[in-house]
Amino acid sequence: MLQAQVILAAEGDLNPVIPHPIEMIIGFIAFLLLLFVISKFVSPRFEALYEKRTEEIQGGIEKAEKAQAEAAAALEQYKAQLAEARAEAARIRDDARAEAEQIRDELRVQAQAEADRIVSQGEARLSAQRAQIVAELRADLGRQAVTLAERIVGESLEDEVRRRGTVDRFLSELDSVSAPAKN
């Protein structure tokens, strides 16, 4: 134990917080050796890894920007196609309206022509019927006049010569009866 006391007494003038100078030199050499190993082997690998990661990120950003540009171009193309489709639909709608208007006008003209034809046919039929009725009425009136004249005159007027003679005689009698009345 004595030795332990001697060692403790000899170390008594050293500060326990400050390490021994040999330990500091060995620690400094170990630090330099560690710094050399890190800078020679570890740091280049980390730098290569960082560089690779940066390139991947940059490539991803470039891909994203390219995809975004393609999406914007596709959106513009879609908008252009949509506008073109709307214009085409409006043109088709206008064409259909114009065609419907033309068909309606053609049908109206055809209907008017058909109505005019029907009216003219009706007028022709009416005129023919009227002429037929007038002819029938004249014939009937003539027969009734002859019948009435036969009754008045008392002779048969079936014979044309006799009929004319009777009509002439009747007219002359009428003239002679009406002549004294005028005086």
mmCIF file of C-alpha atoms in Angstrom:
data_model
loop_
_atom_site.group_PDB
_atom_site.id
_atom_site.type_symbol
_atom_site.label_atom_id
_atom_site.label_comp_id
_atom_site.label_asym_id
_atom_site.label_seq_id
_atom_site.Cartn_x
_atom_site.Cartn_y
_atom_site.Cartn_z
ATOM 1 C CA MET A 1 0.000 0.000 0.000
ATOM 2 C CA LEU A 2 2.809 2.070 0.419
ATOM 3 C CA GLN A 3 3.440 2.115 -3.157
ATOM 4 C CA ALA A 4 -0.041 3.283 -3.830
ATOM 5 C CA GLN A 5 0.493 6.174 -1.486
ATOM 6 C CA VAL A 6 3.724 7.093 -3.229
ATOM 7 C CA ILE A 7 2.040 7.010 -6.599
ATOM 8 C CA LEU A 8 -0.805 9.096 -5.294
ATOM 9 C CA ALA A 9 1.592 11.585 -3.747
ATOM 10 C CA ALA A 10 3.589 11.826 -6.961
ATOM 11 C CA GLU A 11 0.459 12.383 -8.969
ATOM 12 C CA GLY A 12 -0.889 14.874 -6.510
ATOM 13 C CA ASP A 13 0.564 17.859 -8.245
ATOM 14 C CA LEU A 14 -1.105 16.896 -11.603
ATOM 15 C CA ASN A 15 -4.532 18.216 -12.545
ATOM 16 C CA PRO A 16 -6.976 15.361 -13.125
ATOM 17 C CA VAL A 17 -8.953 17.355 -15.746
ATOM 18 C CA ILE A 18 -5.959 17.974 -18.026
ATOM 19 C CA PRO A 19 -4.678 14.784 -19.623
ATOM 20 C CA HIS A 20 -1.083 13.750 -19.635
ATOM 21 C CA PRO A 21 1.025 15.223 -22.498
ATOM 22 C CA ILE A 22 1.790 11.784 -23.938
ATOM 23 C CA GLU A 23 -1.896 11.006 -24.082
ATOM 24 C CA MET A 24 -2.423 14.289 -25.880
ATOM 25 C CA ILE A 25 0.245 13.482 -28.449
ATOM 26 C CA ILE A 26 -1.145 9.963 -29.016
ATOM 27 C CA GLY A 27 -4.695 11.418 -29.263
ATOM 28 C CA PHE A 28 -3.491 14.066 -31.715
ATOM 29 C CA ILE A 29 -1.718 11.443 -33.883
ATOM 30 C CA ALA A 30 -4.835 9.221 -33.768
ATOM 31 C CA PHE A 31 -6.975 12.222 -34.761
ATOM 32 C CA LEU A 32 -4.676 13.028 -37.695
ATOM 33 C CA LEU A 33 -4.700 9.377 -38.732
ATOM 34 C CA LEU A 34 -8.523 9.307 -38.504
ATOM 35 C CA LEU A 35 -8.723 12.588 -40.443
ATOM 36 C CA PHE A 36 -6.457 11.160 -43.150
ATOM 37 C CA VAL A 37 -8.542 7.941 -43.459
ATOM 38 C CA ILE A 38 -11.791 9.928 -43.562
ATOM 39 C CA SER A 39 -10.494 12.430 -46.131
ATOM 40 C CA LYS A 40 -8.849 9.719 -48.257
ATOM 41 C CA PHE A 41 -11.530 6.996 -48.230
ATOM 42 C CA VAL A 42 -14.795 8.027 -46.592
ATOM 43 C CA SER A 43 -15.165 11.597 -47.824
ATOM 44 C CA PRO A 44 -14.753 10.734 -51.573
ATOM 45 C CA ARG A 45 -17.400 8.030 -51.212
ATOM 46 C CA PHE A 46 -19.768 10.453 -49.492
ATOM 47 C CA GLU A 47 -19.031 13.083 -52.152
ATOM 48 C CA ALA A 48 -19.706 10.548 -54.913
ATOM 49 C CA LEU A 49 -22.894 9.506 -53.162
ATOM 50 C CA TYR A 50 -23.935 13.178 -52.755
ATOM 51 C CA GLU A 51 -23.065 13.862 -56.402
ATOM 52 C CA LYS A 52 -25.070 10.843 -57.571
ATOM 53 C CA ARG A 53 -28.002 11.833 -55.395
ATOM 54 C CA THR A 54 -27.829 15.425 -56.699
ATOM 55 C CA GLU A 55 -27.810 14.163 -60.293
ATOM 56 C CA GLU A 56 -30.805 11.919 -59.599
ATOM 57 C CA ILE A 57 -32.676 14.787 -57.979
ATOM 58 C CA GLN A 58 -31.714 17.142 -60.824
ATOM 59 C CA GLY A 59 -32.769 14.487 -63.364
ATOM 60 C CA GLY A 60 -36.052 14.044 -61.501
ATOM 61 C CA ILE A 61 -36.610 17.799 -61.526
ATOM 62 C CA GLU A 62 -35.821 17.936 -65.252
ATOM 63 C CA LYS A 63 -38.174 15.006 -65.897
ATOM 64 C CA ALA A 64 -40.865 16.697 -63.841
ATOM 65 C CA GLU A 65 -40.368 19.978 -65.716
ATOM 66 C CA LYS A 66 -40.433 18.096 -69.042
ATOM 67 C CA ALA A 67 -43.575 16.219 -67.994
ATOM 68 C CA GLN A 68 -45.128 19.486 -66.860
ATOM 69 C CA ALA A 69 -44.255 21.108 -70.204
ATOM 70 C CA GLU A 70 -45.730 18.097 -72.060
ATOM 71 C CA ALA A 71 -48.837 18.292 -69.899
ATOM 72 C CA ALA A 72 -49.166 22.011 -70.641
ATOM 73 C CA ALA A 73 -48.739 21.318 -74.371
ATOM 74 C CA ALA A 74 -51.295 18.515 -74.168
ATOM 75 C CA LEU A 75 -53.652 20.862 -72.297
ATOM 76 C CA GLU A 76 -53.234 23.525 -74.980
ATOM 77 C CA GLN A 77 -53.788 20.905 -77.690
ATOM 78 C CA TYR A 78 -56.897 19.677 -75.832
ATOM 79 C CA LYS A 79 -58.198 23.233 -75.532
ATOM 80 C CA ALA A 80 -57.558 23.801 -79.245
ATOM 81 C CA GLN A 81 -59.311 20.547 -80.143
ATOM 82 C CA LEU A 82 -62.187 21.437 -77.837
ATOM 83 C CA ALA A 83 -62.517 24.865 -79.431
ATOM 84 C CA GLU A 84 -62.331 23.265 -82.876
ATOM 85 C CA ALA A 85 -64.963 20.695 -81.879
ATOM 86 C CA ARG A 86 -67.219 23.447 -80.546
ATOM 87 C CA ALA A 87 -66.771 25.429 -83.750
ATOM 88 C CA GLU A 88 -67.491 22.295 -85.795
ATOM 89 C CA ALA A 89 -70.589 21.587 -83.701
ATOM 90 C CA ALA A 90 -71.773 25.174 -84.184
ATOM 91 C CA ARG A 91 -71.159 24.907 -87.930
ATOM 92 C CA ILE A 92 -73.026 21.597 -88.107
ATOM 93 C CA ARG A 93 -75.873 23.075 -86.059
ATOM 94 C CA ASP A 94 -76.038 26.115 -88.352
ATOM 95 C CA ASP A 95 -75.916 23.882 -91.435
ATOM 96 C CA ALA A 96 -78.717 21.739 -90.003
ATOM 97 C CA ARG A 97 -80.805 24.825 -89.271
ATOM 98 C CA ALA A 98 -80.224 26.157 -92.783
ATOM 99 C CA GLU A 99 -81.064 22.772 -94.282
ATOM 100 C CA ALA A 100 -84.196 22.521 -92.132
ATOM 101 C CA GLU A 101 -85.196 26.021 -93.227
ATOM 102 C CA GLN A 102 -84.619 25.075 -96.862
ATOM 103 C CA ILE A 103 -86.625 21.857 -96.468
ATOM 104 C CA ARG A 104 -89.400 23.775 -94.722
ATOM 105 C CA ASP A 105 -89.448 26.328 -97.562
ATOM 106 C CA GLU A 106 -89.477 23.549 -100.170
ATOM 107 C CA LEU A 107 -92.326 21.804 -98.346
ATOM 108 C CA ARG A 108 -94.178 25.110 -98.058
ATOM 109 C CA VAL A 109 -93.746 25.697 -101.815
ATOM 110 C CA GLN A 110 -94.850 22.136 -102.565
ATOM 111 C CA ALA A 111 -97.834 22.473 -100.233
ATOM 112 C CA GLN A 112 -98.781 25.797 -101.841
ATOM 113 C CA ALA A 113 -98.460 24.259 -105.320
ATOM 114 C CA GLU A 114 -100.567 21.288 -104.220
ATOM 115 C CA ALA A 115 -103.146 23.624 -102.682
ATOM 116 C CA ASP A 116 -103.211 25.722 -105.870
ATOM 117 C CA ARG A 117 -103.593 22.560 -107.949
ATOM 118 C CA ILE A 118 -106.429 21.325 -105.723
ATOM 119 C CA VAL A 119 -108.121 24.732 -105.834
ATOM 120 C CA SER A 120 -107.793 24.933 -109.628
ATOM 121 C CA GLN A 121 -109.132 21.383 -109.969
ATOM 122 C CA GLY A 122 -112.014 22.313 -107.659
ATOM 123 C CA GLU A 123 -112.698 25.465 -109.653
ATOM 124 C CA ALA A 124 -112.572 23.481 -112.907
ATOM 125 C CA ARG A 125 -114.936 20.872 -111.471
ATOM 126 C CA LEU A 126 -117.186 23.601 -110.125
ATOM 127 C CA SER A 127 -117.152 25.371 -113.480
ATOM 128 C CA ALA A 128 -117.913 22.106 -115.301
ATOM 129 C CA GLN A 129 -120.691 21.286 -112.853
ATOM 130 C CA ARG A 130 -122.058 24.797 -113.167
ATOM 131 C CA ALA A 131 -122.027 24.546 -116.967
ATOM 132 C CA GLN A 132 -123.684 21.134 -116.722
ATOM 133 C CA ILE A 133 -126.322 22.434 -114.310
ATOM 134 C CA VAL A 134 -126.953 25.507 -116.471
ATOM 135 C CA ALA A 135 -127.294 23.261 -119.536
ATOM 136 C CA GLU A 136 -129.628 20.932 -117.647
ATOM 137 C CA LEU A 137 -131.630 23.878 -116.328
ATOM 138 C CA ARG A 138 -131.889 25.406 -119.813
ATOM 139 C CA ALA A 139 -132.978 22.085 -121.276
ATOM 140 C CA ASP A 140 -135.469 21.599 -118.477
ATOM 141 C CA LEU A 141 -136.625 25.203 -118.760
ATOM 142 C CA GLY A 142 -136.994 24.771 -122.519
ATOM 143 C CA ARG A 143 -139.035 21.580 -122.002
ATOM 144 C CA GLN A 144 -141.189 23.231 -119.413
ATOM 145 C CA ALA A 145 -141.583 26.309 -121.603
ATOM 146 C CA VAL A 146 -142.622 24.134 -124.535
ATOM 147 C CA THR A 147 -145.004 22.171 -122.304
ATOM 148 C CA LEU A 148 -146.418 25.389 -120.933
ATOM 149 C CA ALA A 149 -146.646 26.869 -124.391
ATOM 150 C CA GLU A 150 -148.430 23.701 -125.618
ATOM 151 C CA ARG A 151 -150.963 24.121 -122.848
ATOM 152 C CA ILE A 152 -151.460 27.798 -123.550
ATOM 153 C CA VAL A 153 -151.612 27.439 -127.304
ATOM 154 C CA GLY A 154 -153.355 24.162 -127.280
ATOM 155 C CA GLU A 155 -151.159 22.556 -129.972
ATOM 156 C CA SER A 156 -148.351 20.065 -129.858
ATOM 157 C CA LEU A 157 -144.942 21.677 -130.366
ATOM 158 C CA GLU A 158 -142.873 18.582 -130.846
ATOM 159 C CA ASP A 159 -142.285 19.311 -134.469
ATOM 160 C CA GLU A 160 -139.580 21.934 -135.046
ATOM 161 C CA VAL A 161 -141.431 23.731 -137.850
ATOM 162 C CA ARG A 162 -144.589 23.725 -135.877
ATOM 163 C CA ARG A 163 -142.750 24.915 -132.804
ATOM 164 C CA ARG A 164 -141.249 27.853 -134.682
ATOM 165 C CA GLY A 165 -144.557 28.744 -136.176
ATOM 166 C CA THR A 166 -146.190 28.647 -132.794
ATOM 167 C CA VAL A 167 -143.458 30.693 -131.172
ATOM 168 C CA ASP A 168 -143.596 33.237 -134.011
ATOM 169 C CA ARG A 169 -147.375 33.455 -133.809
ATOM 170 C CA PHE A 170 -147.200 33.791 -130.004
ATOM 171 C CA LEU A 171 -144.643 36.580 -130.295
ATOM 172 C CA SER A 172 -146.723 38.419 -132.909
ATOM 173 C CA GLU A 173 -149.816 38.136 -130.712
ATOM 174 C CA LEU A 174 -147.809 39.484 -127.831
ATOM 175 C CA ASP A 175 -146.629 42.343 -129.998
ATOM 176 C CA SER A 176 -150.167 43.148 -131.132
ATOM 177 C CA VAL A 177 -151.469 43.060 -127.548
ATOM 178 C CA SER A 178 -148.683 45.217 -126.275
ATOM 179 C CA ALA A 179 -148.816 47.705 -129.229
ATOM 180 C CA PRO A 180 -152.313 49.146 -128.416
ATOM 181 C CA ALA A 181 -151.275 49.368 -124.774
ATOM 182 C CA LYS A 182 -148.383 51.635 -125.778
ATOM 183 C CA ASN A 183 -150.695 54.024 -127.640
#
